[in-house]
Tab-separated table of N, CA, C and O in Angstrom:
chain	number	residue	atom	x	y	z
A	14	UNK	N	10.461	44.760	25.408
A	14	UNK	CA	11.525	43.816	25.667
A	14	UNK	C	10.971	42.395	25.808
A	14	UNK	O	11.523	41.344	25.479
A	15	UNK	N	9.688	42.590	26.403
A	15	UNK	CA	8.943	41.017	26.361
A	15	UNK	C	8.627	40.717	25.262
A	15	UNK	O	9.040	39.586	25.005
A	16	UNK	N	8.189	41.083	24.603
A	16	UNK	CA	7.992	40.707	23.042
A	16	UNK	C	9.093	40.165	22.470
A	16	UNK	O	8.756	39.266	21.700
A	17	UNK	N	10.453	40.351	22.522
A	17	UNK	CA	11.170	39.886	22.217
A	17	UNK	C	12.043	38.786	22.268
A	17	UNK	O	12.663	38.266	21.340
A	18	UNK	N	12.018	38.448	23.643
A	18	UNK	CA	11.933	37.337	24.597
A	18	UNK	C	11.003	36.359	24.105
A	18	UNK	O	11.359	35.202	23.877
A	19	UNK	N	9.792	36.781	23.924
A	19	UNK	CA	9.001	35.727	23.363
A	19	UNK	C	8.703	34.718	22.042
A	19	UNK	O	8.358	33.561	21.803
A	20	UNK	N	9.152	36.213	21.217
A	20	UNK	CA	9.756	35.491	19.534
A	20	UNK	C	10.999	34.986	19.779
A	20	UNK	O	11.323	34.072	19.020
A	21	UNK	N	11.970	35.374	20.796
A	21	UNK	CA	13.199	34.289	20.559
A	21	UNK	C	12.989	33.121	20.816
A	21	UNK	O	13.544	32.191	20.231
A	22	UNK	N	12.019	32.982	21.878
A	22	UNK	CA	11.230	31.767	22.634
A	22	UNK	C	10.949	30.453	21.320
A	22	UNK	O	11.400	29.350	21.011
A	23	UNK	N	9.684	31.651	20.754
A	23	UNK	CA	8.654	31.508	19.512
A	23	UNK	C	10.041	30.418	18.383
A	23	UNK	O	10.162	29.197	18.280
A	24	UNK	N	10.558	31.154	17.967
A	24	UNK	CA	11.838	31.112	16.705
A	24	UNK	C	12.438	29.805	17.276
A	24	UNK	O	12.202	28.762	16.666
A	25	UNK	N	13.098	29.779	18.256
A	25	UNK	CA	13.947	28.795	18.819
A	25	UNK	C	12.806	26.927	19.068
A	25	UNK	O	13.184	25.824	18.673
A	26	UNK	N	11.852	27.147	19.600
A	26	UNK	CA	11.152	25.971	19.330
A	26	UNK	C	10.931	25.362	18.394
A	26	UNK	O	10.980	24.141	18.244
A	27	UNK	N	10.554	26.496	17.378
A	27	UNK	CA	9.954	26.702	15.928
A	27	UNK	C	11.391	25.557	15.165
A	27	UNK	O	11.222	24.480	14.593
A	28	UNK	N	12.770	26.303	15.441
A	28	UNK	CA	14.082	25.620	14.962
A	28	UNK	C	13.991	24.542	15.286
A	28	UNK	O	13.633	23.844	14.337
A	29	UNK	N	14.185	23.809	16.493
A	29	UNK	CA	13.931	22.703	17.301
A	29	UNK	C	13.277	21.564	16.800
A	29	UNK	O	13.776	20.519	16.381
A	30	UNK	N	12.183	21.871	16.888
A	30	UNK	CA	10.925	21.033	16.439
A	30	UNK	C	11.035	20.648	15.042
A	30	UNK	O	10.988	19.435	14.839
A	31	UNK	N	11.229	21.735	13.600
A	31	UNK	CA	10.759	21.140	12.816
A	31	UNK	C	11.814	19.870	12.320
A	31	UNK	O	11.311	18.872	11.804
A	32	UNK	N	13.239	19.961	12.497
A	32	UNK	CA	14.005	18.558	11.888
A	32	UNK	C	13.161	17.270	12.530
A	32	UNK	O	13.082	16.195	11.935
A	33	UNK	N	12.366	17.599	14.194
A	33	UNK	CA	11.812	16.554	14.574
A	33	UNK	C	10.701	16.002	13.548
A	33	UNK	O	10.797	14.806	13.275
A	34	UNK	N	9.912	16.552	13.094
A	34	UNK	CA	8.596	16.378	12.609
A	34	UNK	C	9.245	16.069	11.122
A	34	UNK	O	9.140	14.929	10.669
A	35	UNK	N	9.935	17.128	10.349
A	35	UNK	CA	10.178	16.153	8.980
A	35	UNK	C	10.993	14.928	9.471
A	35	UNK	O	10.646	14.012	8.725
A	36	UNK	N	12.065	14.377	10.512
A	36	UNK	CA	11.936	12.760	10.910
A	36	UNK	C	11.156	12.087	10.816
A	36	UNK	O	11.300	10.956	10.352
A	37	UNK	N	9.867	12.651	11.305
A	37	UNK	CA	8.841	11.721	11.675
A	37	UNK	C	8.039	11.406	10.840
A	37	UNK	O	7.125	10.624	11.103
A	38	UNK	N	8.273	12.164	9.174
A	38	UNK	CA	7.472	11.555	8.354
A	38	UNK	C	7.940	10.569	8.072
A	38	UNK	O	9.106	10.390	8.423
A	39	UNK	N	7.199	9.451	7.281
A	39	UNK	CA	7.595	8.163	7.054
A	39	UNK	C	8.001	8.750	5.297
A	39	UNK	O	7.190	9.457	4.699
A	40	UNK	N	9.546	8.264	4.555
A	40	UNK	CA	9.431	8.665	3.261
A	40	UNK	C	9.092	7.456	2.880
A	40	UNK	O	8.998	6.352	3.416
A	41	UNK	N	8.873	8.061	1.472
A	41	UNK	CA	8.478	7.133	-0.062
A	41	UNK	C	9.333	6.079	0.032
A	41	UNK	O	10.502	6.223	0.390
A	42	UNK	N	8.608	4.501	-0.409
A	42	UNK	CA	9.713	3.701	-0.902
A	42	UNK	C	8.952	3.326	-2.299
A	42	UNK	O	7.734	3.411	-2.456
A	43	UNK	N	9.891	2.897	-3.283
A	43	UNK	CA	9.589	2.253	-4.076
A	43	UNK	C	10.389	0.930	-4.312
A	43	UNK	O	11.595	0.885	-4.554
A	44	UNK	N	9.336	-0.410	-4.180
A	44	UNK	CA	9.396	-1.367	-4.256
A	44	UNK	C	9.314	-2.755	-5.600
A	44	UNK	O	8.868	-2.211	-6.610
A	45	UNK	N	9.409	-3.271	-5.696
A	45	UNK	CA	8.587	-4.536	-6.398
A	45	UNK	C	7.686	-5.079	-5.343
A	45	UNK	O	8.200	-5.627	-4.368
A	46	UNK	N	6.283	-4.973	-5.453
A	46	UNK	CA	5.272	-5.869	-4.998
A	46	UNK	C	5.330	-6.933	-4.972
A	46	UNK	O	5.082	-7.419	-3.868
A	47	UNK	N	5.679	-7.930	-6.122
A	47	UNK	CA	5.850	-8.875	-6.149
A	47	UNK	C	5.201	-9.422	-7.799
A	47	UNK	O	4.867	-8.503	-8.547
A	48	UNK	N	5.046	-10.775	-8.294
A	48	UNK	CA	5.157	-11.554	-9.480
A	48	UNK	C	3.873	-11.831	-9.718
A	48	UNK	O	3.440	-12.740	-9.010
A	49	UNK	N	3.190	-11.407	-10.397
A	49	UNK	CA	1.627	-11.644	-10.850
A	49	UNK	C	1.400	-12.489	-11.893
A	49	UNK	O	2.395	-12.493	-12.618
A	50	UNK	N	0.243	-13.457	-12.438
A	50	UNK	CA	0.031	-14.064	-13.695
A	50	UNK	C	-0.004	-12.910	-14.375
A	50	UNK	O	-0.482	-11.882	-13.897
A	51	UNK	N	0.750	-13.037	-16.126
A	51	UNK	CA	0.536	-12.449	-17.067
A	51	UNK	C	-0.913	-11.400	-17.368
A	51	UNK	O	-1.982	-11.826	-17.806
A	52	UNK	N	-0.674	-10.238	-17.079
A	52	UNK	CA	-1.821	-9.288	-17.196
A	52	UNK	C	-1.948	-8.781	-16.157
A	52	UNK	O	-2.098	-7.565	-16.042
A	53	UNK	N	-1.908	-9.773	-14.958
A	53	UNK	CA	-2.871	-9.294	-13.451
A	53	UNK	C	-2.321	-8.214	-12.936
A	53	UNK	O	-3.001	-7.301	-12.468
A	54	UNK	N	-0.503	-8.208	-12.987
A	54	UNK	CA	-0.022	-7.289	-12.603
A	54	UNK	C	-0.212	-5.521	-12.686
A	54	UNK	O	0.159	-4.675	-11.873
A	55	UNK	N	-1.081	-5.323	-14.263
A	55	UNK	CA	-1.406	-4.388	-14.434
A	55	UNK	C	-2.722	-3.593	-13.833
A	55	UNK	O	-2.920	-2.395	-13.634
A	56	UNK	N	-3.759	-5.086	-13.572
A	56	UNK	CA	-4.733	-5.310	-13.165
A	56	UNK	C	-4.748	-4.369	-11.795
A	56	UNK	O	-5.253	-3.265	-11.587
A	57	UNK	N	-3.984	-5.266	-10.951
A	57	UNK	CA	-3.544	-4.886	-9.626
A	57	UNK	C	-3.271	-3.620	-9.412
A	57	UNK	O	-4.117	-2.917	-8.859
A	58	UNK	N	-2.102	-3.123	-9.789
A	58	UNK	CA	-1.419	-1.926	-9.776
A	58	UNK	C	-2.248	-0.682	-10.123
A	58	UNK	O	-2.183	0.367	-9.482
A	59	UNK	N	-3.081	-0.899	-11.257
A	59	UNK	CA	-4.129	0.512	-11.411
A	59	UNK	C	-5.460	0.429	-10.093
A	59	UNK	O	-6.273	1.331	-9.892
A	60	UNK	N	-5.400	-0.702	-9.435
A	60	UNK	CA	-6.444	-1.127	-8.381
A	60	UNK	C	-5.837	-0.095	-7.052
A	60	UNK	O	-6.355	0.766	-6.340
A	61	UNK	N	-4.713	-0.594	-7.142
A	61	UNK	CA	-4.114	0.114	-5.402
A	61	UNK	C	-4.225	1.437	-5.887
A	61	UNK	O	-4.938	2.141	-5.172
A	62	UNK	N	-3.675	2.077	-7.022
A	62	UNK	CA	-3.146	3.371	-7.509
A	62	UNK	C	-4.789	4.157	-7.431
A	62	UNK	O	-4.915	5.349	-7.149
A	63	UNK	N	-6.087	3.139	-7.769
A	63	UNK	CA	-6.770	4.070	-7.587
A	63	UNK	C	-7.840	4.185	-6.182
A	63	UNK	O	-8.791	4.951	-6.033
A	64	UNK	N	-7.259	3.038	-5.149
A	64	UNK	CA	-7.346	3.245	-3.562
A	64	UNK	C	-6.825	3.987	-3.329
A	64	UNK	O	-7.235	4.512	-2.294
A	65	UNK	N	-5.874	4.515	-3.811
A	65	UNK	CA	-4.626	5.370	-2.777
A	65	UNK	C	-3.804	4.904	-1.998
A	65	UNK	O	-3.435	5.377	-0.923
A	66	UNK	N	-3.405	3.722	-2.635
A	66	UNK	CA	-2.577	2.782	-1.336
A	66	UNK	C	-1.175	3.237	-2.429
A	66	UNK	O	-0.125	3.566	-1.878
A	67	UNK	N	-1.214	3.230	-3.227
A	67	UNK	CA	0.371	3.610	-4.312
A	67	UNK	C	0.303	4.500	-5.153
A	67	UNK	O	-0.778	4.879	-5.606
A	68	UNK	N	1.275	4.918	-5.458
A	68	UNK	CA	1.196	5.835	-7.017
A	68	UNK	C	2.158	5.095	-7.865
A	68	UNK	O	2.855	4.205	-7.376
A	69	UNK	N	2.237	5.470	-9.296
A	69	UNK	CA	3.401	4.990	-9.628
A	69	UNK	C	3.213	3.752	-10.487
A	69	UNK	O	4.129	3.374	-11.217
A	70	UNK	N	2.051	3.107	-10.424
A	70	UNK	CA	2.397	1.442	-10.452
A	70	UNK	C	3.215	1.046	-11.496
A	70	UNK	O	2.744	1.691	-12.433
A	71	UNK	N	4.528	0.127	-12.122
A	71	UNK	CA	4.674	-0.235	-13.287
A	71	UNK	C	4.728	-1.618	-13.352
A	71	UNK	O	4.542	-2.458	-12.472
A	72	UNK	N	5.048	-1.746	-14.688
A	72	UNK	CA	4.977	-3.450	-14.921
A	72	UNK	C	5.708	-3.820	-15.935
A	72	UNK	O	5.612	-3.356	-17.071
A	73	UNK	N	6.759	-4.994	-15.435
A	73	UNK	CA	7.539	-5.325	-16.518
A	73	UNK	C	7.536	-7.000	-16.640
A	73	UNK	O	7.691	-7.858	-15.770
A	74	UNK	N	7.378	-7.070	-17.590
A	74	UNK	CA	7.018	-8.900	-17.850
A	74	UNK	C	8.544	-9.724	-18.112
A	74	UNK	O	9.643	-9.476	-18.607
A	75	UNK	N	7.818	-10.879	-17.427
A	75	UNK	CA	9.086	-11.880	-17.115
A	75	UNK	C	9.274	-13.152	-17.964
A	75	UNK	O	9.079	-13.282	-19.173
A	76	UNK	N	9.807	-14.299	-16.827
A	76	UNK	CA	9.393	-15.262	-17.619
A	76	UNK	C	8.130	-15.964	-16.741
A	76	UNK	O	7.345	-16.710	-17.327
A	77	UNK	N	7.980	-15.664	-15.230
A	77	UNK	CA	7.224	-16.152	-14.596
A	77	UNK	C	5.854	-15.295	-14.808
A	77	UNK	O	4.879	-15.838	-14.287
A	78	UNK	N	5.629	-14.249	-15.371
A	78	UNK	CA	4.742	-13.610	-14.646
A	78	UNK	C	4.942	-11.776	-15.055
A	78	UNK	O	5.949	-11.468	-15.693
A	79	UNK	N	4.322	-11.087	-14.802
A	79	UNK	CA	4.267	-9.487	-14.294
A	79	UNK	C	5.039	-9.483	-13.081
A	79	UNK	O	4.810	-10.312	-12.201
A	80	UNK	N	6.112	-8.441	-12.947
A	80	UNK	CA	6.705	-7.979	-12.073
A	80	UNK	C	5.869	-6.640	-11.615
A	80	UNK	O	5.694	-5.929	-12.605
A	81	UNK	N	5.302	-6.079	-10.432
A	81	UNK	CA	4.883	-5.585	-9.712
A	81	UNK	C	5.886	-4.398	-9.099
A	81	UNK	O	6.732	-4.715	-8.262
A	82	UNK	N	5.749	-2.987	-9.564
A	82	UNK	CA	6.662	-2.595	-8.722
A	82	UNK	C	5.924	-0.829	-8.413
A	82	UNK	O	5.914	-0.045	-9.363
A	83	UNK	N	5.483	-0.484	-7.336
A	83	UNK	CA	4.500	0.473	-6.720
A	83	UNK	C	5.438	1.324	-5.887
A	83	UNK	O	6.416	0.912	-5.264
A	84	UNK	N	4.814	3.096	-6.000
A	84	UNK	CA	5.702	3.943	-5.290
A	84	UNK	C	4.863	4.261	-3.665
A	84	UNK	O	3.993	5.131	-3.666
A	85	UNK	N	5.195	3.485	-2.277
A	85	UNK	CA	4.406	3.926	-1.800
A	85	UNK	C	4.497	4.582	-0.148
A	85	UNK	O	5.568	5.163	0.027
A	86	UNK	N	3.853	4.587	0.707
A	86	UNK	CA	4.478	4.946	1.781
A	86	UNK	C	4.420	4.052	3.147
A	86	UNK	O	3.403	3.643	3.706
A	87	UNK	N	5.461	3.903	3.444
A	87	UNK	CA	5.261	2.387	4.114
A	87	UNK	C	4.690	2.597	5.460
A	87	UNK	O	4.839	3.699	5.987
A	88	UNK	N	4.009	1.595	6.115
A	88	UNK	CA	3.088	1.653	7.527
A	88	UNK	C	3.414	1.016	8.306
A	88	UNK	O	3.913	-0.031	7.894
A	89	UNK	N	3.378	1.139	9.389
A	89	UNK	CA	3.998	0.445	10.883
A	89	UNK	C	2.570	0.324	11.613
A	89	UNK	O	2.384	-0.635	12.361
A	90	UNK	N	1.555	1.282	11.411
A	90	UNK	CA	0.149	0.882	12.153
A	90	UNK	C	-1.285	0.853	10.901
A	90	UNK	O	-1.553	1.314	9.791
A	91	UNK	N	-1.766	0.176	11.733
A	91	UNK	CA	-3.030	-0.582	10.520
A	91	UNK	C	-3.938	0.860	10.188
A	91	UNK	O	-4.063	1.613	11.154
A	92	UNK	N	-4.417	1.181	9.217
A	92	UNK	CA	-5.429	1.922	8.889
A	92	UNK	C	-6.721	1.957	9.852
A	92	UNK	O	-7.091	0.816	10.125
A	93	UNK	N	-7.412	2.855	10.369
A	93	UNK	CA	-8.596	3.157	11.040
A	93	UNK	C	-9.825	2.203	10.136
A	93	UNK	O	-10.825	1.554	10.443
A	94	UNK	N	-9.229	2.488	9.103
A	94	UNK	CA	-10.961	1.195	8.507
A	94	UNK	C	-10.262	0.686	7.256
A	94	UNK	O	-9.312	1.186	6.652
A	95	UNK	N	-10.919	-0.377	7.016
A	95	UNK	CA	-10.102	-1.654	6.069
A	95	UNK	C	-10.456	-0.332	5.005
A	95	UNK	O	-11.080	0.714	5.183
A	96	UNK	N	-9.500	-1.108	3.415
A	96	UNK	CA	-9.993	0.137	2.564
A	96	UNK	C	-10.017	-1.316	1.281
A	96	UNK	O	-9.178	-2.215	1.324
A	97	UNK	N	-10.889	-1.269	0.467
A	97	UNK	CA	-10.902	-2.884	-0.784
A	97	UNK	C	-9.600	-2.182	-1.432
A	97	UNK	O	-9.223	-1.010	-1.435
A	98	UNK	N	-9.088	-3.314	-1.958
A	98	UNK	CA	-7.774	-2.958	-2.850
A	98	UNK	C	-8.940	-3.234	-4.419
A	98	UNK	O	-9.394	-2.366	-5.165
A	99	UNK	N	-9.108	-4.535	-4.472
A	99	UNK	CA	-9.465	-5.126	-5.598
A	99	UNK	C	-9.990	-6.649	-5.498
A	99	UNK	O	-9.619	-7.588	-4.794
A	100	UNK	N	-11.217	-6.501	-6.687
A	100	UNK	CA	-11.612	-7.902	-6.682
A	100	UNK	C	-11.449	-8.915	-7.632
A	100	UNK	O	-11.948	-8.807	-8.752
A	101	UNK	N	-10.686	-10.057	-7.230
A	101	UNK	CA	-9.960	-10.947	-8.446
A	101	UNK	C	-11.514	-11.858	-8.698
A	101	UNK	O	-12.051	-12.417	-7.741
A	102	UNK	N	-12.042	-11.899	-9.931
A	102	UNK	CA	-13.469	-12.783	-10.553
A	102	UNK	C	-12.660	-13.810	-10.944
A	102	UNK	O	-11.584	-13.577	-11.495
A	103	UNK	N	-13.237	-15.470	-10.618
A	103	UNK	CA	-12.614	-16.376	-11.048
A	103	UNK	C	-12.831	-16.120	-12.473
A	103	UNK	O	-12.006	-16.897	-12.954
A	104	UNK	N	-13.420	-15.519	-13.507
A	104	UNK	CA	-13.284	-15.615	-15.025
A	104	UNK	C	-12.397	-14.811	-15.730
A	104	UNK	O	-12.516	-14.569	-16.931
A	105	UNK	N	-10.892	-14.097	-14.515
A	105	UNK	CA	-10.004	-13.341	-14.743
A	105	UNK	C	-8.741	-14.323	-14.262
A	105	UNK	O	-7.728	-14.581	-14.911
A	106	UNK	N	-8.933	-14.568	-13.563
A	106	UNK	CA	-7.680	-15.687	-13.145
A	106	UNK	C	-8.192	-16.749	-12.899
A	106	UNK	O	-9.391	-16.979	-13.058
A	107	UNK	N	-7.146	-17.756	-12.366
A	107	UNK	CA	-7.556	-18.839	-12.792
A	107	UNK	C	-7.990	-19.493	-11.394
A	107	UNK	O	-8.870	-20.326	-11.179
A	108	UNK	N	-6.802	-18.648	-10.203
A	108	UNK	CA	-7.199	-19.501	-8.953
A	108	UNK	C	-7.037	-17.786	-8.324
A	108	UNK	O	-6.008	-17.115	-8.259
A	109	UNK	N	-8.719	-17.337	-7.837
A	109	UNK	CA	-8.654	-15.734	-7.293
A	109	UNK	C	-8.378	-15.987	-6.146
A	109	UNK	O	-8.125	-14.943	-5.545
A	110	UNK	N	-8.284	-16.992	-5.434
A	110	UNK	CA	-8.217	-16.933	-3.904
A	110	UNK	C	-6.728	-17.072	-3.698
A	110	UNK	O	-6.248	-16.361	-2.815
A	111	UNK	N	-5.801	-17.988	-4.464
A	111	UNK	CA	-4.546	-18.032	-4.335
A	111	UNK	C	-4.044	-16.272	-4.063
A	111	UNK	O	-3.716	-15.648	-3.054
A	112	UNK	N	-4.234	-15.793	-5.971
A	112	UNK	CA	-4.076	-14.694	-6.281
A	112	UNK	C	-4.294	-13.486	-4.862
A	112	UNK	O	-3.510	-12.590	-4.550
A	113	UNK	N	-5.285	-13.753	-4.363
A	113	UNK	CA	-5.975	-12.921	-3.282
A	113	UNK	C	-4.712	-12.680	-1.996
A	113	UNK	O	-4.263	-11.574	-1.696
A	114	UNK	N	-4.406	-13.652	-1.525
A	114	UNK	CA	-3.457	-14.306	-0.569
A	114	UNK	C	-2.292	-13.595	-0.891
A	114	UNK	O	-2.197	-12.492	-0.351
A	115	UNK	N	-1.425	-13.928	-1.597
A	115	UNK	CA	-0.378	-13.107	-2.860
A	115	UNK	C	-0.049	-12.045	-2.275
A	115	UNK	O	0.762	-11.779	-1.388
A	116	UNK	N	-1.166	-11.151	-3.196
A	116	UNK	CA	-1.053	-9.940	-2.985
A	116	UNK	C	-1.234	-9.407	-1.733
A	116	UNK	O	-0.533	-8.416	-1.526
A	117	UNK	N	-1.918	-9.730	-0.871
A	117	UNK	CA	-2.557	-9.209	0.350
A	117	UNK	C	-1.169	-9.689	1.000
A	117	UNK	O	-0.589	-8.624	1.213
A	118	UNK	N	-0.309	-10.756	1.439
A	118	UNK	CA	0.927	-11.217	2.162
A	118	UNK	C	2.246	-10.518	1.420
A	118	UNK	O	3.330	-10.667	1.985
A	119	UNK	N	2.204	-9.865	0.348
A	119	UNK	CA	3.512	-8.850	-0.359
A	119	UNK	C	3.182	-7.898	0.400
A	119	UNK	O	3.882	-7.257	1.184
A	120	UNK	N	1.813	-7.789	0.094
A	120	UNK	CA	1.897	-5.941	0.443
A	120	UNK	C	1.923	-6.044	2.211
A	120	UNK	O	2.340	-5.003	2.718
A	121	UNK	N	1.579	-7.030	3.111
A	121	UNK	CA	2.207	-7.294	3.985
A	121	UNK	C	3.971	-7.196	4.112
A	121	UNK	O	4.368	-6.098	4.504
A	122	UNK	N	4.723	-7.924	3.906
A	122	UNK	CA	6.043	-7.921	3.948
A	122	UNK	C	6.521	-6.837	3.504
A	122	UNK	O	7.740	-6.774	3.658
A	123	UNK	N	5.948	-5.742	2.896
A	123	UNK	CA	6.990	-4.700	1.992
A	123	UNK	C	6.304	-3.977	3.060
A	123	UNK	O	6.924	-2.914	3.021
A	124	UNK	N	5.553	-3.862	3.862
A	124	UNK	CA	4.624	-2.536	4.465
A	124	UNK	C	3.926	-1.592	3.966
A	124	UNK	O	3.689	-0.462	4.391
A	125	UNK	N	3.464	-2.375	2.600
A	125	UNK	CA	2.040	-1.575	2.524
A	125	UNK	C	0.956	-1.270	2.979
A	125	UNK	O	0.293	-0.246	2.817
A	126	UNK	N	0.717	-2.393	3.706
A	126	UNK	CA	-0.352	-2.498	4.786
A	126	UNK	C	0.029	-2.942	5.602
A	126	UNK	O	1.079	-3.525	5.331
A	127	UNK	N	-0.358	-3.045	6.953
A	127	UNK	CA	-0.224	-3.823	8.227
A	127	UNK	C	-0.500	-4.939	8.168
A	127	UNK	O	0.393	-5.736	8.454
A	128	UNK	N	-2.367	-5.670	7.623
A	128	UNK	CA	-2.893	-6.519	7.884
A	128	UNK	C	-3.661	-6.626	6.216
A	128	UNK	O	-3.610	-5.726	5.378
A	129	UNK	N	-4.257	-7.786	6.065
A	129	UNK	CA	-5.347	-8.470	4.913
A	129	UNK	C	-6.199	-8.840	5.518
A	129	UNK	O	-6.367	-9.037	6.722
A	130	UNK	N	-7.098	-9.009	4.201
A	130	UNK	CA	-8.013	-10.281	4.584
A	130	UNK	C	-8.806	-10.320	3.228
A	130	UNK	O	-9.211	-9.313	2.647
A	131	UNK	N	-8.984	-11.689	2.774
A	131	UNK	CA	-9.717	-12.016	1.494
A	131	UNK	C	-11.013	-12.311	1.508
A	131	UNK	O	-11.325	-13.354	2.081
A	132	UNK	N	-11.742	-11.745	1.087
A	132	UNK	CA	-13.453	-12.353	1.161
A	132	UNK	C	-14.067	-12.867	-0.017
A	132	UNK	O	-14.149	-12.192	-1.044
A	133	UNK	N	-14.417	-13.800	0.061
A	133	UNK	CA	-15.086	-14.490	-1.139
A	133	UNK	C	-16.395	-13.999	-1.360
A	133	UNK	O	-17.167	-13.863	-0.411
A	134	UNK	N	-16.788	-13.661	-2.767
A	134	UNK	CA	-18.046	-13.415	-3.158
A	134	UNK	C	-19.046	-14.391	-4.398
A	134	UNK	O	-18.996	-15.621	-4.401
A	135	UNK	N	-19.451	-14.020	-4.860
A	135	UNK	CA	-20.153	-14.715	-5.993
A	135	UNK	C	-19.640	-15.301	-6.809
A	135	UNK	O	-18.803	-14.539	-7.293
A	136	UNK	N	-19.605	-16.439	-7.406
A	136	UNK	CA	-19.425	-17.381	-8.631
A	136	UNK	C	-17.450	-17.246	-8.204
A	136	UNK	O	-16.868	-16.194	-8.471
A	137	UNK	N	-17.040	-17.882	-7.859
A	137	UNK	CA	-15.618	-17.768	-6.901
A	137	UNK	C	-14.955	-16.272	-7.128
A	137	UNK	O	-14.255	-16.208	-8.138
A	138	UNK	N	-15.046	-15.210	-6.451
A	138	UNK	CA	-14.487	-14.365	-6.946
A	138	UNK	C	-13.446	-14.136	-5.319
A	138	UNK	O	-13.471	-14.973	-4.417
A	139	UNK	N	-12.705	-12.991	-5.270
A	139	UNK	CA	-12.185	-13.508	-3.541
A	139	UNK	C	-11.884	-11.441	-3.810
A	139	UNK	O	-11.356	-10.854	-4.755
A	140	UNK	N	-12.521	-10.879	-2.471
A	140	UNK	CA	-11.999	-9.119	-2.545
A	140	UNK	C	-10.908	-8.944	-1.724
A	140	UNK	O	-10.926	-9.555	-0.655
A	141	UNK	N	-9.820	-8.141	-2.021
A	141	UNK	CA	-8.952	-7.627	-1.131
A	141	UNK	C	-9.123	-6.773	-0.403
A	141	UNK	O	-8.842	-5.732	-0.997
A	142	UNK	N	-9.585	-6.482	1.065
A	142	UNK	CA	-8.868	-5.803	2.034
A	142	UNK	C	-7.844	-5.603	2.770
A	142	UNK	O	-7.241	-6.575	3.225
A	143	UNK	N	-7.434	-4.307	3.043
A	143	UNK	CA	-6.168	-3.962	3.826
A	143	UNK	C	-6.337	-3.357	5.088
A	143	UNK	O	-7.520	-3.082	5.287
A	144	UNK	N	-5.735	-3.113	5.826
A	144	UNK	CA	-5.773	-2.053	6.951
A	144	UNK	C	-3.943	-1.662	7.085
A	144	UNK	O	-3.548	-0.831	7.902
């Protein structure tokens, strides 16, 4: 009879709990990232897609630019360790640090990441981190 008592116990939490926990996943959004120079957008998008920050990436050209638009899962707390998105070489664009900024403050506002930060390297190039 205790045994039984105990799987009703068992069963009934089991019911309970799980609508809590699928709540608590965060779902998929898919967004536009935002407006890239001609090319970069593609650039970009296979960059996050192969961090693991998106899946999905596509790109549809404008009059300004690459439209940016990534399938991903949005964040409310920063990552345990920065992760590089990608590094813009000034002999790919024209201004990498602008470019750098950009992307790192979209994927801010949409909640791809919590936080950025751009680091400059050799002959002007600028890397993306996220958390």
């Amino acid at each position: 009879m205790r045994k039984i008592h105990v799987a009703a116990l068992a069963a009934t939490v089991t019911a309970v709990l799980a609508p809590a926990a699928a709540q608590a996943a965060p779902a998929r959004s898919t967004e536009m990232l935002g407006t890239y120079g001609f090319g970069r957008a593609a650039v970009i998008g296979d960059a996050g897609a192969a961090a693991g920050l998106w899946r999905s990436p596509t790109v549809r050209s404008g009059f300004a630019g690459d439209d940016l638009t990534v399938t991903f899962t949005p964040r409310t707390t920063p990552r345990s360790s920065e992760k590089l998105v990608y590094t813009a070489a000034f002999n790919e664009v024209a201004d990498a640090q602008a470019e750098c900024r950009q992307v790192g403050a979209d994927g801010v506002a949409r909640r791809v990441w919590v936080s950025f930060r751009c680091q400059t390297g050799f002959a002007p190039s600028y890397t993306l981190y996220v958390r």
